[in-house]
PDB file of C-alpha atoms in Angstrom:
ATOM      1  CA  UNK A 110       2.063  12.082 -34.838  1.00 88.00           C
ATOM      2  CA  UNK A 111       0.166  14.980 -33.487  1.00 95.00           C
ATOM      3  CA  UNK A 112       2.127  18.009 -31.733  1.00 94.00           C
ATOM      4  CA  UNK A 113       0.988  17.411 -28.787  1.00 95.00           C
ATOM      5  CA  UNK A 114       1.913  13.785 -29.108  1.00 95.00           C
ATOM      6  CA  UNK A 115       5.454  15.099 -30.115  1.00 95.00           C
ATOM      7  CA  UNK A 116       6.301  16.975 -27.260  1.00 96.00           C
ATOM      8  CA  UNK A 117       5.216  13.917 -24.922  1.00 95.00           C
ATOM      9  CA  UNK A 118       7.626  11.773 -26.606  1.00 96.00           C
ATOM     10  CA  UNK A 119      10.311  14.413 -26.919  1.00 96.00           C
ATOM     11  CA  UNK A 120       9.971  14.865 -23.047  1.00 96.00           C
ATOM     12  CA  UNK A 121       9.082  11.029 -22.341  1.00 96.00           C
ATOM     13  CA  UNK A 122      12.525  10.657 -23.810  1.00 96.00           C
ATOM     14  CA  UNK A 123      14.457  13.135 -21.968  1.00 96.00           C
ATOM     15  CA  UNK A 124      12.865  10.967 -18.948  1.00 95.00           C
ATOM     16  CA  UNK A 125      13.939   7.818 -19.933  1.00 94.00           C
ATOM     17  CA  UNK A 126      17.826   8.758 -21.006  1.00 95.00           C
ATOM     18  CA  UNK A 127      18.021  10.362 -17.629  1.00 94.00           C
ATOM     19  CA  UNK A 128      18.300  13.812 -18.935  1.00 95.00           C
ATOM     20  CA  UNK A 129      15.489  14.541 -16.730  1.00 96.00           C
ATOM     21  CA  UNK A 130      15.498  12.459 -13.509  1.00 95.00           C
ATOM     22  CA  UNK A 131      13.009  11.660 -10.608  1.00 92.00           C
ATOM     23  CA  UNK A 132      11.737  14.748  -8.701  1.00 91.00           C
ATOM     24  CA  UNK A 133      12.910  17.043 -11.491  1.00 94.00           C
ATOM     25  CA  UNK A 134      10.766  20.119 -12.934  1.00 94.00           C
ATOM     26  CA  UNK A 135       9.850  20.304 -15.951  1.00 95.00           C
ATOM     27  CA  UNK A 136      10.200  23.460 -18.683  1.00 94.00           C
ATOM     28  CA  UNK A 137       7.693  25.799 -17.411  1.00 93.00           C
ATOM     29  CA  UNK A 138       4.578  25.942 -20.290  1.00 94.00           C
ATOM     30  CA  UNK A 139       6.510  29.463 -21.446  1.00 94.00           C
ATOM     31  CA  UNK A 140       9.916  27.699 -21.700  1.00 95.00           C
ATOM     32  CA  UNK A 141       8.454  24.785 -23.963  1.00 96.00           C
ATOM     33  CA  UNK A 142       5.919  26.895 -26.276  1.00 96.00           C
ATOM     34  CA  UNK A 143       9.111  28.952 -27.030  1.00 95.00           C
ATOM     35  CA  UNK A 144      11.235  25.691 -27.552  1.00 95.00           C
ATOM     36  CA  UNK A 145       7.988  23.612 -29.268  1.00 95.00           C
ATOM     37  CA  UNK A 146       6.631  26.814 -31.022  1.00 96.00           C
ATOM     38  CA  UNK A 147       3.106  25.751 -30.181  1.00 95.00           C
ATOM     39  CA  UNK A 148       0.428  26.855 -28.731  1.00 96.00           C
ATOM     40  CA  UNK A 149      -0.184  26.687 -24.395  1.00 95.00           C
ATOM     41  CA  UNK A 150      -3.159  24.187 -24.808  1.00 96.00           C
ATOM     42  CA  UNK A 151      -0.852  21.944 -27.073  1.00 96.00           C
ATOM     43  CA  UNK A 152       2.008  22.055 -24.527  1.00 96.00           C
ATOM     44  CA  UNK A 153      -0.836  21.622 -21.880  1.00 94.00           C
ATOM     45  CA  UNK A 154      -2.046  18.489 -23.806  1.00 96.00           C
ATOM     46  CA  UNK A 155       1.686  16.953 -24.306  1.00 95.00           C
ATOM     47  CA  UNK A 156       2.328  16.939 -20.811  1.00 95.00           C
ATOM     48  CA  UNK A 157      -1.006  15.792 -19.922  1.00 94.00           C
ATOM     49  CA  UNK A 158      -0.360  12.604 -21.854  1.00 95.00           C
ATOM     50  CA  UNK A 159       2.636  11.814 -19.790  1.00 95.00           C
ATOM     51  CA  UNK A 160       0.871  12.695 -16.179  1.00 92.00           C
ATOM     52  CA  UNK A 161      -1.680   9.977 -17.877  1.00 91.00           C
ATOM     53  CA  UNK A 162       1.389   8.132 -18.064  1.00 91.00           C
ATOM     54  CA  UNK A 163       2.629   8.632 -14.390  1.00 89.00           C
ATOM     55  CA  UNK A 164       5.646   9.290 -15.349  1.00 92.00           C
ATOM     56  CA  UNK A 165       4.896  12.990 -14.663  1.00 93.00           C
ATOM     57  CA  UNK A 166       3.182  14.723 -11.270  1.00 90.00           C
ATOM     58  CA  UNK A 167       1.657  17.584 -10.297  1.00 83.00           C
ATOM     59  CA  UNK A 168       3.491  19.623  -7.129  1.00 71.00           C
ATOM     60  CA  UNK A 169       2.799  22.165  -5.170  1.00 63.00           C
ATOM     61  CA  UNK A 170       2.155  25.340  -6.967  1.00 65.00           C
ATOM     62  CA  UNK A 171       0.553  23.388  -9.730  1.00 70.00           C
ATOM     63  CA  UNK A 172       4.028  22.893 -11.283  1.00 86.00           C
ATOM     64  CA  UNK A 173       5.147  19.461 -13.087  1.00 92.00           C
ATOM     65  CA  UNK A 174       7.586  16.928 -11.767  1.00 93.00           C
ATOM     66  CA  UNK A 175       9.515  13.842 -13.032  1.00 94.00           C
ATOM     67  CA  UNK A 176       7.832  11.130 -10.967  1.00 91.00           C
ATOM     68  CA  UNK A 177       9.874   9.968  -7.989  1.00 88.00           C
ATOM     69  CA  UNK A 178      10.262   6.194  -7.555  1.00 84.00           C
ATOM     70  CA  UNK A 179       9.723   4.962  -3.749  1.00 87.00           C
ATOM     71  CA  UNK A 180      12.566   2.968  -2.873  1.00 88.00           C
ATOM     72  CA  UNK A 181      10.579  -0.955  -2.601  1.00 89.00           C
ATOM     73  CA  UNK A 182      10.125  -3.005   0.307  1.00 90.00           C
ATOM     74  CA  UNK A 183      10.722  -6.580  -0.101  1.00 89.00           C
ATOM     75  CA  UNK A 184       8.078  -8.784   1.640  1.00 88.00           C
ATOM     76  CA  UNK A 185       8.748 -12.457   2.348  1.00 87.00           C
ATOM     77  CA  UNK A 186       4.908 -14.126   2.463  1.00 81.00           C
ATOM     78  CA  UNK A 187       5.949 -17.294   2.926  1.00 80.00           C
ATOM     79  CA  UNK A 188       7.311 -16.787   6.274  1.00 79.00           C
ATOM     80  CA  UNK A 189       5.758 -13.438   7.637  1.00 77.00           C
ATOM     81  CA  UNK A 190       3.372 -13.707   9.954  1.00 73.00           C
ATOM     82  CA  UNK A 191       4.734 -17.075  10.761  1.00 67.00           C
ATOM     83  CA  UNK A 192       4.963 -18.595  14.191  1.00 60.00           C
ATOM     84  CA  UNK A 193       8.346 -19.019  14.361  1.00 59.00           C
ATOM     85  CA  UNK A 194       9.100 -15.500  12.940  1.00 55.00           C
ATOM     86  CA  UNK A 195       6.663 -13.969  16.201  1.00 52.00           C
ATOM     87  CA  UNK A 196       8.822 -15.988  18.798  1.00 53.00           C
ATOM     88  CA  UNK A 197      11.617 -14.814  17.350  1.00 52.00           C
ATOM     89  CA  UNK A 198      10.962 -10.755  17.249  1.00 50.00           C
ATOM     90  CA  UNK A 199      10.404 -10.470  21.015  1.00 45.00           C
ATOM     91  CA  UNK A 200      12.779  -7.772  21.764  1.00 49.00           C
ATOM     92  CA  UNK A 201      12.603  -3.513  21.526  1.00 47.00           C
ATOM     93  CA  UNK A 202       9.872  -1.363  20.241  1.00 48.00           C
ATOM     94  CA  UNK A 203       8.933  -3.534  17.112  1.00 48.00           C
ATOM     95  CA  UNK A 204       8.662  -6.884  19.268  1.00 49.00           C
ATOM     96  CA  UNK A 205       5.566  -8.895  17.854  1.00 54.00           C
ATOM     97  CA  UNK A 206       4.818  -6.626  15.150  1.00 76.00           C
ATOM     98  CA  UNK A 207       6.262  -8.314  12.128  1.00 83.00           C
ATOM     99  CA  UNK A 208       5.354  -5.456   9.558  1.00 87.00           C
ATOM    100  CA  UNK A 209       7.372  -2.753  11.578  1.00 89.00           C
ATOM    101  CA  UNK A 210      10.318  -5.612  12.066  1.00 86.00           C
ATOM    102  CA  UNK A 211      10.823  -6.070   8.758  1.00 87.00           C
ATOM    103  CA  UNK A 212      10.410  -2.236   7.513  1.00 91.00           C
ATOM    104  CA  UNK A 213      13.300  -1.525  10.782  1.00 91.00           C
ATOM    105  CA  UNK A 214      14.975  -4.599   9.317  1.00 88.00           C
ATOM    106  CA  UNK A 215      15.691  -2.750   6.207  1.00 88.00           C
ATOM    107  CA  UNK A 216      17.243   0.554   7.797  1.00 91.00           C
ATOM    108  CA  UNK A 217      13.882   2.323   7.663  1.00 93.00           C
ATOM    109  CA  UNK A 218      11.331   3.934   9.981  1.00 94.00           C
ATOM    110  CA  UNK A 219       7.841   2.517  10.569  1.00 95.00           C
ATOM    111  CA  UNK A 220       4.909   4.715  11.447  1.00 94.00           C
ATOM    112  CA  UNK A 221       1.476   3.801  11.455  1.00 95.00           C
ATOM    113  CA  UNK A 222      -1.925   5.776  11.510  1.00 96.00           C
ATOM    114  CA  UNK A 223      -4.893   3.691  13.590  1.00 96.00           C
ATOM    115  CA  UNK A 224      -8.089   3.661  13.803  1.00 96.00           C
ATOM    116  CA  UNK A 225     -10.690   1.573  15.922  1.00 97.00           C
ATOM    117  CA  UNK A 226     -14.278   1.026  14.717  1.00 97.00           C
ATOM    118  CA  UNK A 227     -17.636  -1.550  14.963  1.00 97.00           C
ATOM    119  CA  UNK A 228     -18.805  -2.110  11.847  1.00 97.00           C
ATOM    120  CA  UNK A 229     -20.590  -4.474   9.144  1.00 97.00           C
ATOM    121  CA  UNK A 230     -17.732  -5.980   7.168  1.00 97.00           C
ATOM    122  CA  UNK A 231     -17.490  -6.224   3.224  1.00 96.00           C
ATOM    123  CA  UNK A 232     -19.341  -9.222   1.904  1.00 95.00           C
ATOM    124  CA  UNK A 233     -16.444 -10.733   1.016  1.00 96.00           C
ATOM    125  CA  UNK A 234     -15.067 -10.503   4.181  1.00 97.00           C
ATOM    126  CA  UNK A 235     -17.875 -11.284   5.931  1.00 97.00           C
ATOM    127  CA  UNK A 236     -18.264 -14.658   3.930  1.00 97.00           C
ATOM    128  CA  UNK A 237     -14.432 -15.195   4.915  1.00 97.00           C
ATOM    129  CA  UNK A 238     -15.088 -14.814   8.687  1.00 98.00           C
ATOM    130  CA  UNK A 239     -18.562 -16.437   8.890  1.00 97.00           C
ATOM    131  CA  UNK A 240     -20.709 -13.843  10.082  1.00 97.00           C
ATOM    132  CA  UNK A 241     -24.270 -13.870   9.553  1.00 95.00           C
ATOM    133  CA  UNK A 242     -25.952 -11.381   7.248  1.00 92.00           C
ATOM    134  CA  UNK A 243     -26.178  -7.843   9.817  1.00 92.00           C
ATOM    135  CA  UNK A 244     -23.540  -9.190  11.987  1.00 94.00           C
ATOM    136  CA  UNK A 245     -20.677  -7.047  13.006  1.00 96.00           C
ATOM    137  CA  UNK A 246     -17.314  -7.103  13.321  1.00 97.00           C
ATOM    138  CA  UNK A 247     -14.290  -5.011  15.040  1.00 97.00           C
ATOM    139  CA  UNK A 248     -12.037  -2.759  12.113  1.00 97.00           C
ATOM    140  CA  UNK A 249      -8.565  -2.007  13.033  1.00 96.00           C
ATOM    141  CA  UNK A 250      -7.413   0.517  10.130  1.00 97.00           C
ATOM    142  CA  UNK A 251      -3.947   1.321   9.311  1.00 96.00           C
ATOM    143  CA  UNK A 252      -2.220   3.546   7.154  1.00 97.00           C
ATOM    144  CA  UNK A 253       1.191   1.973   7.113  1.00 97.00           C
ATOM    145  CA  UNK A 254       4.130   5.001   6.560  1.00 97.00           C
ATOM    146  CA  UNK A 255       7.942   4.676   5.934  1.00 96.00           C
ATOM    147  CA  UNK A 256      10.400   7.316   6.708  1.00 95.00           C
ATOM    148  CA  UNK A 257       7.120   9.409   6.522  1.00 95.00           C
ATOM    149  CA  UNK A 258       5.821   8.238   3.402  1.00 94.00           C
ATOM    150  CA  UNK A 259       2.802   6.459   2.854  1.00 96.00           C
ATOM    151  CA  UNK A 260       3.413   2.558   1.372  1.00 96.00           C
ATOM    152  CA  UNK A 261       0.022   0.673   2.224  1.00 97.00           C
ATOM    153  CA  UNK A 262      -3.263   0.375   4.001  1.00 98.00           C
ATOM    154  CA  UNK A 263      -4.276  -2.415   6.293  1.00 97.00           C
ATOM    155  CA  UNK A 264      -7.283  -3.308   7.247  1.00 97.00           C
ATOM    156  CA  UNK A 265      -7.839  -6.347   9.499  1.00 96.00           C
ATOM    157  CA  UNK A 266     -11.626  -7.206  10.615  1.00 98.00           C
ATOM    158  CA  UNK A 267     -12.036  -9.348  13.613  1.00 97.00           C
ATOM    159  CA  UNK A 268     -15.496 -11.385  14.990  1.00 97.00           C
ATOM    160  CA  UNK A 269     -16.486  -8.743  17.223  1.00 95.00           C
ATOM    161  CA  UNK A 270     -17.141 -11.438  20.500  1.00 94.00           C
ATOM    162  CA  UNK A 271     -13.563 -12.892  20.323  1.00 94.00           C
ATOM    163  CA  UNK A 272     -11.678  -9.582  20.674  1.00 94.00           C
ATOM    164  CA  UNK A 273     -14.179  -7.075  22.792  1.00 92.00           C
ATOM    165  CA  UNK A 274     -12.262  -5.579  25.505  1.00 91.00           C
ATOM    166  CA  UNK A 275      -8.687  -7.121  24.480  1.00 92.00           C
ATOM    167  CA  UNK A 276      -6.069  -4.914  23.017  1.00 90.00           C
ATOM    168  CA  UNK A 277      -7.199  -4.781  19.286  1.00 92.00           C
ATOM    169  CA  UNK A 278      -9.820  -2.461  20.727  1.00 93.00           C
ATOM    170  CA  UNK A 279      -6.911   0.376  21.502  1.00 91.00           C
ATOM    171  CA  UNK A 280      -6.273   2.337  18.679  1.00 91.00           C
ATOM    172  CA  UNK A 281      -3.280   3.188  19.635  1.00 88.00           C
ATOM    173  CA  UNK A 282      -0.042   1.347  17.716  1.00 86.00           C
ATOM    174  CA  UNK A 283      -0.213  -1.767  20.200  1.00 84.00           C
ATOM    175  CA  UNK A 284       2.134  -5.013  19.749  1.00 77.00           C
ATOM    176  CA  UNK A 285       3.003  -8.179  22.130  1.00 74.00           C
ATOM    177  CA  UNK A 286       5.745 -10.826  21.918  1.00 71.00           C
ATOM    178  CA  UNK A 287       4.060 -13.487  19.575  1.00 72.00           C
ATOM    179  CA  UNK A 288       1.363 -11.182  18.152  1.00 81.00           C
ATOM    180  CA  UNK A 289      -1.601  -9.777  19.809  1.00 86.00           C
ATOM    181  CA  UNK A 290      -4.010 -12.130  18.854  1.00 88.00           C
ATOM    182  CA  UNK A 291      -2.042 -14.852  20.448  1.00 86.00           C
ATOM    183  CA  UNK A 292      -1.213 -12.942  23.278  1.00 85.00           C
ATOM    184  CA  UNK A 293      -5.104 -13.053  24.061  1.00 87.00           C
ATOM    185  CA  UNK A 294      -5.533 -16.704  23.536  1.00 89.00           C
ATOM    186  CA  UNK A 295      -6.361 -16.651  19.760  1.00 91.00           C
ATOM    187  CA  UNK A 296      -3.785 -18.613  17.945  1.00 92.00           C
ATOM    188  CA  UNK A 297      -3.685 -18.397  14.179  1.00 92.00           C
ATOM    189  CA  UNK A 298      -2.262 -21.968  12.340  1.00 92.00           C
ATOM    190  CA  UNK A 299      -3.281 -21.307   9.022  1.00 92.00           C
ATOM    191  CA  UNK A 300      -3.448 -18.444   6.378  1.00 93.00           C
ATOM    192  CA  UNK A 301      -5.390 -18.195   3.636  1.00 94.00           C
ATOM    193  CA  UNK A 302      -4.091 -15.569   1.319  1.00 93.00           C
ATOM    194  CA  UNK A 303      -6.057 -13.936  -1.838  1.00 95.00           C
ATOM    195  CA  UNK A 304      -4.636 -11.853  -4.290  1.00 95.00           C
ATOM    196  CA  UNK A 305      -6.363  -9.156  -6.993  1.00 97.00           C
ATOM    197  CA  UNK A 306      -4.244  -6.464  -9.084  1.00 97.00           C
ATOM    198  CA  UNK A 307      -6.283  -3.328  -9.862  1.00 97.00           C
ATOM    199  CA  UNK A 308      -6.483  -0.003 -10.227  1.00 96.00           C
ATOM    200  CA  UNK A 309      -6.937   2.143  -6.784  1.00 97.00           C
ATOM    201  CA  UNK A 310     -10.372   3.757  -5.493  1.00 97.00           C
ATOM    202  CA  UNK A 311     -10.210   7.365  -5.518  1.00 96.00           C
ATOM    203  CA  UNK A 312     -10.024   7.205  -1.573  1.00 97.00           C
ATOM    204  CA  UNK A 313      -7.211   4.893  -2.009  1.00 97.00           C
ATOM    205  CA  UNK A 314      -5.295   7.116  -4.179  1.00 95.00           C
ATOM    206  CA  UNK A 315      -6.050   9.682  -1.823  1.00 95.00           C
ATOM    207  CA  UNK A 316      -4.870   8.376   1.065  1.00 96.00           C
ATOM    208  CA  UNK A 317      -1.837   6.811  -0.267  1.00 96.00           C
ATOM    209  CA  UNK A 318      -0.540   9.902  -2.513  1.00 91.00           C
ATOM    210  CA  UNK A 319      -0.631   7.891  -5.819  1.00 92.00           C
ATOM    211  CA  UNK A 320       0.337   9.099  -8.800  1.00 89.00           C
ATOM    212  CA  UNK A 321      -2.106   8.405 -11.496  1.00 88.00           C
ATOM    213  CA  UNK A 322      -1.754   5.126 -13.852  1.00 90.00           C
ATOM    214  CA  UNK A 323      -0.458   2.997  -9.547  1.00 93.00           C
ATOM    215  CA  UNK A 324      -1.854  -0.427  -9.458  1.00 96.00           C
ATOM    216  CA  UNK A 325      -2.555  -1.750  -6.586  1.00 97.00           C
ATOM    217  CA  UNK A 326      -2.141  -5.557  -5.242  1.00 97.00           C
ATOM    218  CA  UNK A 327      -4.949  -6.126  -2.714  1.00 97.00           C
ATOM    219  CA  UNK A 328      -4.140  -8.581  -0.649  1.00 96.00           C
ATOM    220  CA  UNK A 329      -6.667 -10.452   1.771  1.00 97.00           C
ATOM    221  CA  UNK A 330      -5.579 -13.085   4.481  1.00 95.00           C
ATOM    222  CA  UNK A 331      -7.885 -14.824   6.349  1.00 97.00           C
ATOM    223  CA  UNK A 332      -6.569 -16.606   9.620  1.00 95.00           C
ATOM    224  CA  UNK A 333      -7.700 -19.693  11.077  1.00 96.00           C
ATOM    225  CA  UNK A 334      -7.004 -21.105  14.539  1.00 95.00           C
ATOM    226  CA  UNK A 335      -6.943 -25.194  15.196  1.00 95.00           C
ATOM    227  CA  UNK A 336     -10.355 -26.231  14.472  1.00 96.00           C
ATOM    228  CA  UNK A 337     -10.831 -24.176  11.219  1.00 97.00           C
ATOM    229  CA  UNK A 338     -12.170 -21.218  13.079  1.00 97.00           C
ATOM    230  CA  UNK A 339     -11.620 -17.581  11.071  1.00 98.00           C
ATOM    231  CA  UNK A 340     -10.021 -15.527  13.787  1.00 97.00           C
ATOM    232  CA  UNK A 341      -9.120 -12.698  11.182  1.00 97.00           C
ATOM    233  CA  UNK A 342      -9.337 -11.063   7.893  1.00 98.00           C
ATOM    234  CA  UNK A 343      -6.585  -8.732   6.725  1.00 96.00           C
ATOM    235  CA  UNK A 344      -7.070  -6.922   3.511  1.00 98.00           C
ATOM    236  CA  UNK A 345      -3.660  -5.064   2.567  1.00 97.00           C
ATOM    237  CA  UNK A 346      -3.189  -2.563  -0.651  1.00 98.00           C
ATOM    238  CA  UNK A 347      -0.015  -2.705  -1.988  1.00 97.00           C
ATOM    239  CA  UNK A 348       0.670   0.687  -4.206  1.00 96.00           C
ATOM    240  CA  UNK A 349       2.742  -1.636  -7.251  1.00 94.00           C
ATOM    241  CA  UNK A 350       5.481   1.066  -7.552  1.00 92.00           C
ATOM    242  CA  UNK A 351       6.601   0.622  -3.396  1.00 93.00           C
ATOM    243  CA  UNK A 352       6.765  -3.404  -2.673  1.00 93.00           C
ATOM    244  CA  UNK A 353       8.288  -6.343  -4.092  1.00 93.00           C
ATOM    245  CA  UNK A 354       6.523 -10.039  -2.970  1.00 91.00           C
ATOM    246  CA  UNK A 355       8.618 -13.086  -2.456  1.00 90.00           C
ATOM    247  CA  UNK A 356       7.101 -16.773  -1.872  1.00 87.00           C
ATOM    248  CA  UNK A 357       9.426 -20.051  -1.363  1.00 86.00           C
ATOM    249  CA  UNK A 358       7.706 -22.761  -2.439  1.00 84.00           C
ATOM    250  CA  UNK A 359       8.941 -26.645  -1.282  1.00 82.00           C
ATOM    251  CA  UNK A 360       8.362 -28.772  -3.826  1.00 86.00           C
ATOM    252  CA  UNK A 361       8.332 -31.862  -1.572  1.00 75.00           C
TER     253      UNK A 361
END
């Protein structure tokens, strides 16, 4: 074991026994080359192994931090988004907008950041909502906070001649009793869900203050209405340390 090796696990342990907890400093690079007796660049390197890790962050001020845990969201895919579930949340400021319901359901705040743009989707979801090679499509964006803290990004992409001049086009935080999309005539009777575990972009990490070594669960739903027509693609990333998934699945 090298020092610098030595100090990560002496510290990865005081982590773990709880003798350092979340959102906790750690020694200052003084305090453990005293303590250690090695040099700054080998403390430096110890506690670079566990910010590797992420079990360690860096604050403001450049100091180091026990990573705080984000206390996790439970998400029910089996029934969210389900029709039942929008005829049901028709009442106060969350009615039709089952992310915000369920987020309120659990005692906390929901917040979210829009945007409004044309543009040409992502081959994949471009192949998703049939749209011919240069075609374009409407981009709502949302960051998606909690009691002020970032938890996902959402990005839904819509055939641009089945939602011009409804309102998906505000990009303001909009919602109606049933969903939007139904409210303007564009009923969704079938999901399609996709799901990919990775490692985040750099804009992703960005965005969503991740600490490094966060997976991320993208998720992508595509919508269809009646006839087998895509109405909408939805591609959600999940930061792994702020959301738990739950499916029931009937046997029968």
């Amino acid at each position: 074991m090298t020092k610098a090796q030595e100090i990560a696990a002496d510290l990865r342990e005081r982590i773990e026994s709880g003798s350092l907890t979340p959102g906790d400093p750690l020694p200052s690079e003084s305090q453990m080359m005293k303590e250690y007796g090695y040099s700054r660049e080998t403390v430096r390197a110890g506690v670079r192994a566990l910010v590797d890790e992420g079990l360690v962050v860096t604050g403001q001020g450049q100091g180091k931090y026990v990573r705080e845990d984000y206390p996790p969201v439970v998400w029910n895919w089996s029934t969210l988004e389900s029709r039942s579930r929008h005829a049901n949340a028709v009442e106060g400021k969350t009615a039709g907008d089952q992310w915000a319901s369920v987020v309120t359901a659990e005692g906390k705040t929901p917040r979210q950041e829009i945007s409004v743009s044309i543009v040409q989707p992502p081959a994949h979801v471009g192949e998703a909502l049939n749209i011919a090679e240069g075609g374009l499509v409407v981009l709502r964006q949302r960051v998606r906070f909690i009691d002020n803290r970032p938890y996902a990004l959402a990005d839904s992409y819509f055939p641009q001649e089945l939602v011009a001049g409804t309102l998906l086009m505000d990009p303001r935080d909009v919602a109606a009793p049933g969903g939007v999309l139904a409210s303007v005539g564009l009923v969704q009777v079938k999901y399609r869900d996709e799901i990919a575990v990775r490692m985040p972009t750099r804009k992703e990490a960005e965005r969503l203050a991740l600490p490094a070594a966060t997976p991320v669960a993208e998720h992508t739903r595509t919508g269809y209405d009646s006839d087998g027509k895509p109405l909408r693609c939805m591609v959600t990333i999940l930061p792994g340390d702020r959301h738990k998934i739950l499916y029931e699945v009937d046997t029968n």
